[in-house]
Coordinates of C-alpha atoms and ligand atoms in Angstrom, one line a residue:
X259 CA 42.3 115.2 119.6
X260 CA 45.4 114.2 119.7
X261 CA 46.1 112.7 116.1
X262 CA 45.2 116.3 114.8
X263 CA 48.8 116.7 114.9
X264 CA 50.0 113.0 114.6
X265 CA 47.8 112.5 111.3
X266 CA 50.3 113.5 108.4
X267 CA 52.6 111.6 106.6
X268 CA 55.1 111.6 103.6
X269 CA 53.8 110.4 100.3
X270 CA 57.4 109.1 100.2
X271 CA 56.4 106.8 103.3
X272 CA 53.3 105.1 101.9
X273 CA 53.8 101.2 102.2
X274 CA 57.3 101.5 103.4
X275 CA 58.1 99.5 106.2
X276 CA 59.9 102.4 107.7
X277 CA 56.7 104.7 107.8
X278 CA 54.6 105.2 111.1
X279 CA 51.3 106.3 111.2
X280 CA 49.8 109.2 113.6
X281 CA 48.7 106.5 115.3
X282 CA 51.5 104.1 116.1
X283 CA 52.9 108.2 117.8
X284 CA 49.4 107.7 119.8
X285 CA 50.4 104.0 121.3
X286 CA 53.3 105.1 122.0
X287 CA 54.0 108.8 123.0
X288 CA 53.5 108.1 127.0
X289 CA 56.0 105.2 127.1
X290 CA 58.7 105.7 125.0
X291 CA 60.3 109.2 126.2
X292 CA 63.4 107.3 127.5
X293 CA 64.0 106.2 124.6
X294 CA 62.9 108.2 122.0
X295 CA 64.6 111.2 120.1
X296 CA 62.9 113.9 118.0
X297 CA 64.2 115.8 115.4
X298 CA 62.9 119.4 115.0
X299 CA 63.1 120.2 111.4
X300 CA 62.4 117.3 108.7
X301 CA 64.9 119.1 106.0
X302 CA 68.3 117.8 104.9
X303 CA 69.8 118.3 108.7
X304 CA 67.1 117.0 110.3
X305 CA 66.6 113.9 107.7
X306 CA 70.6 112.9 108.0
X307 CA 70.1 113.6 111.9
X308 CA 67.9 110.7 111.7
X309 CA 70.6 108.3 110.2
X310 CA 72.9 109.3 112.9
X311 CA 70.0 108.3 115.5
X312 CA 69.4 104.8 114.0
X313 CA 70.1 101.8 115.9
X314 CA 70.6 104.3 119.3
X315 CA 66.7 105.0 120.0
X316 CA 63.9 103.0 120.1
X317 CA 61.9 105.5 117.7
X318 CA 63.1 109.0 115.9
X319 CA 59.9 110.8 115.4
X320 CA 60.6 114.0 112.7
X321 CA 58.8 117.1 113.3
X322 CA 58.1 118.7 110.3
X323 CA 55.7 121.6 109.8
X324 CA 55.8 121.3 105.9
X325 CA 53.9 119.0 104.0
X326 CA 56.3 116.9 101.6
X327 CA 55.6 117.6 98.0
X328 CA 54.7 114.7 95.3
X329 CA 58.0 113.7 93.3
X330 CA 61.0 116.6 93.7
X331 CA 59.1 119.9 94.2
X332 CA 59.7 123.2 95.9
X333 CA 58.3 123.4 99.4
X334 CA 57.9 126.9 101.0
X335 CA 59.6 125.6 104.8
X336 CA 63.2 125.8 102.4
X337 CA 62.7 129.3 100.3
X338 CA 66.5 128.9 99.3
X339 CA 66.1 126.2 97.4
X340 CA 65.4 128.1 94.4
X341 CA 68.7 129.2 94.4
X342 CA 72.3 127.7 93.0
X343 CA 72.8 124.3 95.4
X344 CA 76.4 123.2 94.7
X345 CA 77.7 120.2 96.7
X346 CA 81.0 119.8 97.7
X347 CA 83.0 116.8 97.6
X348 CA 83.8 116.7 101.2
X349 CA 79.9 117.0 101.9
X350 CA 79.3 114.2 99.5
X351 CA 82.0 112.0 101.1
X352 CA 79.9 112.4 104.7
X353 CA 77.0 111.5 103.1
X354 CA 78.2 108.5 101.6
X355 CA 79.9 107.2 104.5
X356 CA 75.8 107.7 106.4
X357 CA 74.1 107.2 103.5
X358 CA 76.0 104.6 101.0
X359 CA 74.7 104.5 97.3
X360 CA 73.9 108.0 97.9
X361 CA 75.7 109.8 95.3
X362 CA 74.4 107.5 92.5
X363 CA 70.9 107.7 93.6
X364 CA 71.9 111.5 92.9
X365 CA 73.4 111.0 89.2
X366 CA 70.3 108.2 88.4
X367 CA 67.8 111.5 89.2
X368 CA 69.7 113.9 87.1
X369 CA 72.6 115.4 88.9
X370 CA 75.3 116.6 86.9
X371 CA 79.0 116.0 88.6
X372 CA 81.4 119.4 87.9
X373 CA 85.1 118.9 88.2
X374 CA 86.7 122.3 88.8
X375 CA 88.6 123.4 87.1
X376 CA 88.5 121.2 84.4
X377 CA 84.3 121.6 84.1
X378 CA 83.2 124.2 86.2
X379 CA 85.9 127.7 85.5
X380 CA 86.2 130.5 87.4
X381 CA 87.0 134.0 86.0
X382 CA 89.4 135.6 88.7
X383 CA 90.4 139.4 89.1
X384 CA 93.6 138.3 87.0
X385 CA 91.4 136.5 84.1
X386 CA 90.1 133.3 83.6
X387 CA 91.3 130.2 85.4
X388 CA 93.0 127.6 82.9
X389 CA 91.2 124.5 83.2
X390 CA 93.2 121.9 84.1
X391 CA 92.5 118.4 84.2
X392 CA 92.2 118.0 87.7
X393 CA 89.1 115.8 89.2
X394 CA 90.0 115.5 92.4
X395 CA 86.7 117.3 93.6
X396 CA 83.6 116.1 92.0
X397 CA 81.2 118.4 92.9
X398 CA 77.2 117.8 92.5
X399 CA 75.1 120.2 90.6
X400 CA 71.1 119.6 90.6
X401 CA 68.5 121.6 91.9
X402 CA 68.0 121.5 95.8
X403 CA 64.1 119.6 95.4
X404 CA 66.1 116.4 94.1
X405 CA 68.7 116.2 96.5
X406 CA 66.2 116.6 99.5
X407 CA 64.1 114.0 97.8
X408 CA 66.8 111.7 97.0
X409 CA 68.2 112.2 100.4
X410 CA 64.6 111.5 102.2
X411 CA 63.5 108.2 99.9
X412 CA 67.0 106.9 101.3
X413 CA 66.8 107.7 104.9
X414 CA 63.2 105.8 104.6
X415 CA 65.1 102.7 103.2
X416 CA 67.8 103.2 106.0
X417 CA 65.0 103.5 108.5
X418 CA 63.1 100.4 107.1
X419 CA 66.0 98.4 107.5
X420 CA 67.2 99.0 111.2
X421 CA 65.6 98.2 114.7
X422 CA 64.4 102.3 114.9
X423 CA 61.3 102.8 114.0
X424 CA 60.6 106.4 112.4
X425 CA 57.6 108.6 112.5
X426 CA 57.7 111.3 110.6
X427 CA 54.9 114.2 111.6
X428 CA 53.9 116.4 108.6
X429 CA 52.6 119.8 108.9
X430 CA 53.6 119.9 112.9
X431 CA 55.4 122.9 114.0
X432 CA 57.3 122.4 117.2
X433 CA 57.0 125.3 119.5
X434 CA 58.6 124.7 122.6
X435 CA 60.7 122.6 124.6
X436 CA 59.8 120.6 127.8
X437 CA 62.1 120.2 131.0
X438 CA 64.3 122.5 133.2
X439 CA 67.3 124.4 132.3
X440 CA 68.9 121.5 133.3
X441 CA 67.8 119.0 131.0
X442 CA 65.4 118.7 127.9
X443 CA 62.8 116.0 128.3
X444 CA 60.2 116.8 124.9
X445 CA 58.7 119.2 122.1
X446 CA 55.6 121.0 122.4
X447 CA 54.0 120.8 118.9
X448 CA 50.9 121.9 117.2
X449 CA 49.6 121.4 113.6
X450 CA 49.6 123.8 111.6
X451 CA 46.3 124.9 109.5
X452 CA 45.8 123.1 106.6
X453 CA 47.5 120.2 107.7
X454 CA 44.2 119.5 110.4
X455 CA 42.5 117.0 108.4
X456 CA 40.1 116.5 111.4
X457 CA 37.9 120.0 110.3
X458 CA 38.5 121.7 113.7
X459 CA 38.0 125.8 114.3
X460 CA 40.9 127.8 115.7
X461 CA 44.4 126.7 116.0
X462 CA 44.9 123.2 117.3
X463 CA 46.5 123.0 120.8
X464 CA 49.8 122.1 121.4
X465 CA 51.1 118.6 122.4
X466 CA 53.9 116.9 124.0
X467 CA 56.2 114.4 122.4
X468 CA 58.4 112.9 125.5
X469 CA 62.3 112.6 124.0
X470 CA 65.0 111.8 126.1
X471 CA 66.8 113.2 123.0
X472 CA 65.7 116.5 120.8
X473 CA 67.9 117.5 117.9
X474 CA 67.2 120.8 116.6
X475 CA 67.4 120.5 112.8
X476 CA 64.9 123.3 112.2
X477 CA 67.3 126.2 109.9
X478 CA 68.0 130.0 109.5
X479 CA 64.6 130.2 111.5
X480 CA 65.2 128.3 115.1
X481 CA 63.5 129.2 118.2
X482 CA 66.1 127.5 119.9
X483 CA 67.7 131.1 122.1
X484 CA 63.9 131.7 122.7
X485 CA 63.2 128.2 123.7
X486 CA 66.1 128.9 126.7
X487 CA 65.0 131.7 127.7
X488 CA 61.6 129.9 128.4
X489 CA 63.8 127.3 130.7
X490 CA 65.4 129.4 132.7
X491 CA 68.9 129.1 130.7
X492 CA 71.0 132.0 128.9
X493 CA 70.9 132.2 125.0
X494 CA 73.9 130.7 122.9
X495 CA 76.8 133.6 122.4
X496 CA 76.0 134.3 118.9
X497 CA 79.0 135.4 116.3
X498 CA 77.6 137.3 113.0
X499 CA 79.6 138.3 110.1
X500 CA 77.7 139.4 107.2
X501 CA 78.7 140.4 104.1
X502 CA 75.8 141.8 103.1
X503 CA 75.4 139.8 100.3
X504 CA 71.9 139.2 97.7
X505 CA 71.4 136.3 95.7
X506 CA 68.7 136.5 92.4
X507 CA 67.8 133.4 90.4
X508 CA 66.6 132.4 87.9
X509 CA 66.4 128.7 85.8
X510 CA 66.8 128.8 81.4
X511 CA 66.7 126.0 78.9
X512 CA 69.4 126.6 76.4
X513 CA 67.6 126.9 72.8
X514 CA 70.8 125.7 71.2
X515 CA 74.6 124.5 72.0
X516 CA 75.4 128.1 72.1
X517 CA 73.5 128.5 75.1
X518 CA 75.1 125.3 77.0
X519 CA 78.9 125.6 77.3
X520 CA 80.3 122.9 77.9
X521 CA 81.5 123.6 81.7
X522 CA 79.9 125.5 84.6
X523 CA 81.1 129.5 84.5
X524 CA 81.3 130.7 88.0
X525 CA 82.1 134.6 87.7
X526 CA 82.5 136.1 91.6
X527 CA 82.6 139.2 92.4
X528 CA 86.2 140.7 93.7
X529 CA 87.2 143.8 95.2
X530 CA 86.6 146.8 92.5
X531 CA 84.2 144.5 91.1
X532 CA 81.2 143.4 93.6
X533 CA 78.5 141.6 91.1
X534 CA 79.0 138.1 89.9
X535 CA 76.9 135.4 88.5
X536 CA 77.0 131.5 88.2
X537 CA 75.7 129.6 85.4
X538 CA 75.7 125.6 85.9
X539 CA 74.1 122.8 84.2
X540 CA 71.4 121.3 86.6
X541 CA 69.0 118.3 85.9
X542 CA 66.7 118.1 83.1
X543 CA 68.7 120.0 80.1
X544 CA 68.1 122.9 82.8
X545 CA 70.7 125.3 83.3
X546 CA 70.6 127.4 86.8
X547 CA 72.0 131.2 86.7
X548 CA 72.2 133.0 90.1
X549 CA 73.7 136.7 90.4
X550 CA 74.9 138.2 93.8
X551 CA 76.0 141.5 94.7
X552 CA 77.6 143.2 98.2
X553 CA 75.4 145.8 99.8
X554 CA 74.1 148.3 97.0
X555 CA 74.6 146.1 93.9
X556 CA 72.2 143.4 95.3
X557 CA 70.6 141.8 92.0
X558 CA 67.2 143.5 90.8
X559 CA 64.4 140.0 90.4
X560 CA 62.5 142.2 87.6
X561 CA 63.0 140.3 84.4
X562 CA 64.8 143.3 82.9
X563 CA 66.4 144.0 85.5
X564 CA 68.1 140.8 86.6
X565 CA 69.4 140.2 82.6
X566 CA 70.6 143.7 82.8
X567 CA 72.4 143.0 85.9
X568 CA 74.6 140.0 84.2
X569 CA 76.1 142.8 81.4
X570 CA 77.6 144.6 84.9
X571 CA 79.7 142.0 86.6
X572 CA 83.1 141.3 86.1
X573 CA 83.1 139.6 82.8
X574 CA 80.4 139.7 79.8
X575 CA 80.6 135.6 78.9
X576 CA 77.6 134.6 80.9
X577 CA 75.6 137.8 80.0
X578 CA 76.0 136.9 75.8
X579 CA 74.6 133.1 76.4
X580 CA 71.5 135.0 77.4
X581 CA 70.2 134.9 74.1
X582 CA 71.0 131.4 73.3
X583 CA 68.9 130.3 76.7
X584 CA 64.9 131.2 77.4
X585 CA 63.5 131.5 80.9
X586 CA 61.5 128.7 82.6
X587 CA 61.0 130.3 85.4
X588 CA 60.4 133.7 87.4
X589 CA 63.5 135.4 89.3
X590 CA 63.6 134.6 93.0
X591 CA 65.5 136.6 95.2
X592 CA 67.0 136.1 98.6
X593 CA 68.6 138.3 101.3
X594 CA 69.9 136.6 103.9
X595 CA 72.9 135.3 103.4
X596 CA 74.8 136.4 106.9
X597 CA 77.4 134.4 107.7
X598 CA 75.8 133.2 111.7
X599 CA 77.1 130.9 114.3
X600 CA 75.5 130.5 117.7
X601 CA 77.9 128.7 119.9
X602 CA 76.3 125.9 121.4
X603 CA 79.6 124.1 121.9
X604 CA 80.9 126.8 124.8
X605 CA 80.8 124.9 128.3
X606 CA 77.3 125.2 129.9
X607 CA 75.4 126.3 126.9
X608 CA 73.7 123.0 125.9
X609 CA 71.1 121.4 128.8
X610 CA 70.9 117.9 128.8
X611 CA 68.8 115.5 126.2
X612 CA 69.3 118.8 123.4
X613 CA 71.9 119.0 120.4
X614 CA 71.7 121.6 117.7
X615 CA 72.4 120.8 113.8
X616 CA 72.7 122.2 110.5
X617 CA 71.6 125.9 109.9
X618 CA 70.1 125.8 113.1
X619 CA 73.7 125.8 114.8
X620 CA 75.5 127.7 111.3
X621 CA 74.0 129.5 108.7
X622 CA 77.4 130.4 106.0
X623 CA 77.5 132.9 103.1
X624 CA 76.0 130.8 100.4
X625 CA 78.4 132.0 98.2
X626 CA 81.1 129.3 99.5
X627 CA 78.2 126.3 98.9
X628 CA 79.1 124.9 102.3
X629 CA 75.9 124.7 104.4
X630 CA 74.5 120.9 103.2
X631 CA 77.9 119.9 103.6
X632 CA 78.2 120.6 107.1
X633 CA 74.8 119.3 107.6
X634 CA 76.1 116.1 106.6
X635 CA 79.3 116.2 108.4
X636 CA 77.6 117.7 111.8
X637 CA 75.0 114.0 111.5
X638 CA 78.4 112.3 111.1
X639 CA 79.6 113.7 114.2
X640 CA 76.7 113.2 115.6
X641 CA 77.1 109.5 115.1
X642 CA 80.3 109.2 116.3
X643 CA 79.6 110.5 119.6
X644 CA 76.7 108.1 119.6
X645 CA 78.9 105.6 118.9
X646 CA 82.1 106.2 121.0
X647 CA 80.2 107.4 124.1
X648 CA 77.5 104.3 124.0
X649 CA 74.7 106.0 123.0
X650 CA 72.1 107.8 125.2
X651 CA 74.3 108.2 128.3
X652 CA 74.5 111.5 130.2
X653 CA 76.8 114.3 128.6
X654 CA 75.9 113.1 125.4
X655 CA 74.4 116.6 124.1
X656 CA 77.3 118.6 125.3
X657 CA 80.1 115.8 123.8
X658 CA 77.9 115.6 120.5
X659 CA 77.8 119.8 120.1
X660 CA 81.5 119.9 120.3
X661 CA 82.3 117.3 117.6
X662 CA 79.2 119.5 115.8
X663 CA 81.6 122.3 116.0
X664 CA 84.6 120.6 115.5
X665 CA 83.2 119.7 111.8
X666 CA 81.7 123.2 111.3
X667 CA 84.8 125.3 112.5
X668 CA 87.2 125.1 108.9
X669 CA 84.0 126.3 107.2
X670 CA 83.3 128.8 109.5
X671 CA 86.8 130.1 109.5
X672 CA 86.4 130.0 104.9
X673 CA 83.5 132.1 105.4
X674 CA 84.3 134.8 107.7
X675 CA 88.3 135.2 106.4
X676 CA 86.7 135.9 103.0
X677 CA 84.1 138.1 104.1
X678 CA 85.6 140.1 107.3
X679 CA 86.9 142.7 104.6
X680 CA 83.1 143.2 103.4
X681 CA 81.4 143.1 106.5
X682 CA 80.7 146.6 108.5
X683 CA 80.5 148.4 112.4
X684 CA 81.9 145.8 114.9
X685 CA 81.8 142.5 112.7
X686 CA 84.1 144.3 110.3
X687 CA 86.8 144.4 113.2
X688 CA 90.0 142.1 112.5
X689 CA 93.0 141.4 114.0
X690 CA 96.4 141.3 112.2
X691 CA 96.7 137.5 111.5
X692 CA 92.8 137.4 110.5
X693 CA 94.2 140.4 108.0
X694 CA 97.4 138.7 107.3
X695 CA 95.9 135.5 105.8
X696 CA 93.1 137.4 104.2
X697 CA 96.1 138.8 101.8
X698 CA 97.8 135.2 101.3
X699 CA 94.6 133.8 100.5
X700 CA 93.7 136.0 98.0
X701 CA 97.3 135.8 96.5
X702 CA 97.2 131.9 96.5
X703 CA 93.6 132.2 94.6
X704 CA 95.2 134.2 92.0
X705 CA 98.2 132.8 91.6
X706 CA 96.2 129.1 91.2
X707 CA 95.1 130.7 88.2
X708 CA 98.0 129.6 86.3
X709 CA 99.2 127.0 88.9
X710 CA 97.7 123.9 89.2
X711 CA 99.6 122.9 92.3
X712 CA 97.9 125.5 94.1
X713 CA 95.2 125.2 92.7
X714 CA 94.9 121.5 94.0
X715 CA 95.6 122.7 97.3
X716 CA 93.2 125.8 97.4
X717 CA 90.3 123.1 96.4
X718 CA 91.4 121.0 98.5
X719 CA 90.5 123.0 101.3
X720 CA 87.3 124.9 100.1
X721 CA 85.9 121.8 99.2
X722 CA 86.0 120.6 103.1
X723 CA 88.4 117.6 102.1
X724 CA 91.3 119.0 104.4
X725 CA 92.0 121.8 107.1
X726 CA 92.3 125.4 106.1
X727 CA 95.9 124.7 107.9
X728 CA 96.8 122.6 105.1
X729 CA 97.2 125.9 103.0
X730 CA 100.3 126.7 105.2
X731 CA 102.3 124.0 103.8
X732 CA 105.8 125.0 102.8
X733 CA 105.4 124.3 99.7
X734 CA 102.4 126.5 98.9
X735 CA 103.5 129.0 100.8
X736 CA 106.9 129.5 99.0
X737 CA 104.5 129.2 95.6
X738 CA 102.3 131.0 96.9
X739 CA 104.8 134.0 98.3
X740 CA 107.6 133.1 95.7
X741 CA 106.4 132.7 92.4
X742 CA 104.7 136.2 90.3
X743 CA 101.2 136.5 89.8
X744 CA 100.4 136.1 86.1
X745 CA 97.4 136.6 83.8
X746 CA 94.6 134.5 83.5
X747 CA 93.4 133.6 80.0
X748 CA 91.5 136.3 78.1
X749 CA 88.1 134.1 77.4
X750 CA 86.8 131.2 78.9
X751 CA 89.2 128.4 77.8
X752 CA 87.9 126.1 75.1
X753 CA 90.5 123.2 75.7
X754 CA 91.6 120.8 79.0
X755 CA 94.7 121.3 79.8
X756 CA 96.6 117.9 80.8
X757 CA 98.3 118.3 84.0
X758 CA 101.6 117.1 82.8
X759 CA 101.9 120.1 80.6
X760 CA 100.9 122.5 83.0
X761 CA 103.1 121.6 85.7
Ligands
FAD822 C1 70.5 131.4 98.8 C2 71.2 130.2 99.4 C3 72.0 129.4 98.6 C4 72.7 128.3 99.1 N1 73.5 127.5 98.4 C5 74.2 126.5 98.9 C6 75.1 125.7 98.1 O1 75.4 126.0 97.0 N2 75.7 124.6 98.7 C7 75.4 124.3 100.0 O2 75.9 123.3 100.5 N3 74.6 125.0 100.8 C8 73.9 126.1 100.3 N4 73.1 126.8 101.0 C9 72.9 126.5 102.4 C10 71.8 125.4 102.6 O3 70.6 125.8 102.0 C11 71.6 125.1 104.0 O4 72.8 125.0 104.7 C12 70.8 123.8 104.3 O5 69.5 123.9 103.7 C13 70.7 123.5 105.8 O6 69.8 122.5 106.0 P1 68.9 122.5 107.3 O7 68.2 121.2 107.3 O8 69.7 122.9 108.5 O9 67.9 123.7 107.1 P2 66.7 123.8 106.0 O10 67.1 123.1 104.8 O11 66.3 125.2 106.0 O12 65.5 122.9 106.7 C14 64.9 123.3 107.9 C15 63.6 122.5 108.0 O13 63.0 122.7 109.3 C16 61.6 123.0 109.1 N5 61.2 123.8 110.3 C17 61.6 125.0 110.6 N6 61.1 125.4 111.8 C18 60.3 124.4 112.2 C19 59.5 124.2 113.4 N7 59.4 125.1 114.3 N8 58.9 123.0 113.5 C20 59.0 122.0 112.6 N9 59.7 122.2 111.4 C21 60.4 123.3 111.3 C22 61.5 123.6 107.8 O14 60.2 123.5 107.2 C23 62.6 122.9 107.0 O15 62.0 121.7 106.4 C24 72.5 128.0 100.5 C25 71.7 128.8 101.3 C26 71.1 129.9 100.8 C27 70.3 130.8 101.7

């Protein structure tokens, strides 16, 4: 019975060293709960969770209640991945420093590396951003299927080469925690249909897996508040600011250079104008266009409708490469985009032997492309604690959540300034500081159009390199304040402009 839910395995994890069977879960479950952690949620979180875990546990088994694709496919437990998946150089540096080799692997599948501004331009309220030679920020652009991929084959190599062994439980849904409200000791789990190889009627029943560790890695969609309730403790305080925003995609192969400029165009929306659209080069000669709208001009995902959209944002550029480009796939849509944070970190939240991670802890308005990269910073926080508290000892969950919001708090505080003025009833409600730098950020964006000093510092910070703080500098701040606001150019620039003559 029990290896109905212990049966599956990666495709990925055939002959690896690193790759446990359902059965080496079956020798092992009763024994090894002291030291043994499980990860709910086998997605990029839960998958650089496991890195953080390594050489701390005896064995990390991943609960995952998706089977993994063949090669870099879509998978329906991450419906977003359809979408635009931009990552940022900060992220990227995180995942290197867990994960070394990492960003090659990424480049030998496919991915393309923007520079903004120099090869990925924004058009601003003001016009279009010059692009200066800056690459300070390489930022990744590939579709979401190969970075998951990438990032899994690697976590199985880290795996195979450290004293952890890793079990990885395919189409297994955890759905419940064991313990007290004090402390967490396990996961109820259950297979899910079609991943019951063993023929049985009904739903399968659900099964322990002893941890003295659980990290919740399991997205938008945690049970985590209802979990709690089912111990006896009081749900996280939960923050919501949503800015009502719709994303619509769709992926085209250019028919000819006129459909592949030769930089990403990123056209957001700004007040006055509340449509925008990306267009970036992805893997494959594929080129990726998402549209987004605020509440009523959310982006129709009808053929038609979704080409029509791109002649109403703020600029017509992306809309006339249209029909240099055809389709190669349908439009997806997506709606939930609220920026969400369930605060974990306050004192008392967390019991014992339970840490939170990823989306599960903070979903962000996709628009800012931050979500992987906190995923990857919250598993290096993760490891530090492990490391500078001596792994496993008690107060580890509660020391581990605040470095997890320590590393999710400046992207938190991007997200919400930028969206508080779009967001309605009580999340709309700001004080005069929030408002304050609202206005100075907005000013700083616009005047980086033209100056590249700013500019550096602006993507400095939205790229999770430095602290929002470090946009209070005296020097941006008297460029920022100081210096007029000047027009963009009037069409995407065609040349690079070398820093020494723009500054
Ligand atoms: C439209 C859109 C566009 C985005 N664009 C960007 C971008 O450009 N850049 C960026 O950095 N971020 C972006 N994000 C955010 C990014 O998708 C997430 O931050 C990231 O996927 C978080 O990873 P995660 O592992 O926490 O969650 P997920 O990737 O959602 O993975 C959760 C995993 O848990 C599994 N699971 C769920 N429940 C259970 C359960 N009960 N039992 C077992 N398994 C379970 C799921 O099957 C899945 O595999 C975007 C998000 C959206 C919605």
């Amino acid at each position: 019975m029990r290896d109905r839910w212990c049966e599956g395995r990666s495709p990925d994890l055939k002959g690896r060293p690193g790759g446990r069977t359902g059965a080496a879960v079956e020798e092992t479950a009763e024994t090894a709960g002291e030291r043994r952690a499980v990860v709910i949620g086998g997605g990029l979180a839960g998958m650089l969770a496991v890195t953080a875990l390594l050489g701390h546990v005896d064995t990390v088994t991943v609960v995952e209640r998706d089977r993994y694709p063949e090669g870099h496919a879509f998978r329906k437990g991450v419906p977003q991945a359809r979408h635009l998946h931009v990552f940022l150089s900060g992220g990227l540096r995180a995942l290197e420093e867990l994960l070394p080799g990492t960003g090659r692997a990424f480049t030998d599948a496919g991915a393309r590396t923007l520079y903004p501004p120099s090869d990925l331009v924004t058009r601003t309220a003001v016009g279009w951003q010059h692009r200066f030679e800056e690459r300070r920020h390489g930022c990744l652009s590939v579709t979401r299927p190969v970075i998951d991929g990438v990032v899994r084959a690697r976590v199985l190599r880290a795996a195979a080469a450290s004293a952890t062994r890793l079990e990885v439980l395919e189409a297994t849904e955890a759905v419940g925690l064991t313990g007290d409200a004090g402390r967490v000791t396990g996961v109820r789990v259950r297979a899910r249909a079609g991943g019951d190889r063993t023929g049985g009627a009904g739903p399968a029943a659900a099964q322990t897996v002893p941890a003295a560790l659980v990290v919740d890695a399991s997205g938008r969609s945690s049970k985590a508040p209802q979990w709690f309730a089912e111990l006896g403790r009081p749900a996280p305080r939960q923050e919501t600011v949503d800015a009502g925003i719709a994303y619509a995609t769709r992926m085209f192969r250019p028919t000819g250079p006129a459909g592949a400029p030769d930089m990403g165009i990123n056209i957001p929306g700004w007040p006055g104008s509340p449509r925008g659209a990306v267009y970036v080069p992805v893997e494959g000669g594929i080129w990726l266009l998402t549209a987004a709208g605020v509440r009523g001009h959310h982006p129709p995902t009808d053929d038609q409708g979704f080409a029509d959209f791109t002649a109403t944002i703020g600029d017509p550029y992306i809309h006339g490469l249209l029909p240099h480009a055809e389709p190669v796939s349908p439009v997806y849509g997506f709606r939930d985009t609220a920026n969400r944070r369930r605060h974990y970190e306050r004192p008392g939240t967390v019991p014992e032997g339970f840490v939170v991670v990823g989306d599960a802890n903070c979903t962000f308005n996709p628009i800012y492309g931050q979500g992987m990269s906190i995923a990857a910073l919250d598993a290096l926080a993760l490891r530090r604690t492990l490391e500078s508290g001596g792994g496993l000892r008690p107060g580890l969950a509660r020391r581990a959540q605040r470095a997890v919001a320590r590393a999710t708090e400046p992207a938190w505080m991007i997200a919400i300034g930028a969206d508080r003025p779009y967001a309605s009833g009580a999340d709309a409600r700001s004080g005069l500081g929030e408002r304050l730098m609202s206005w100075y950020v907005q000013r700083l964006i616009l005047r980086s159009v033209v100056d590249p000093v700013l500019g550096a510092a602006f993507r400095d910070v939205s790229c999770l390199t430095v602290p929002p703080s470090r946009l209070m500098a005296p020097r941006t701040v008297l460029r920022t304040v100081l210096l007029p606001l000047r027009p963009g150019a009037g069409a995407p620039p065609a040349a690079v402009v070398p820093l020494r003559r723009a500054a």
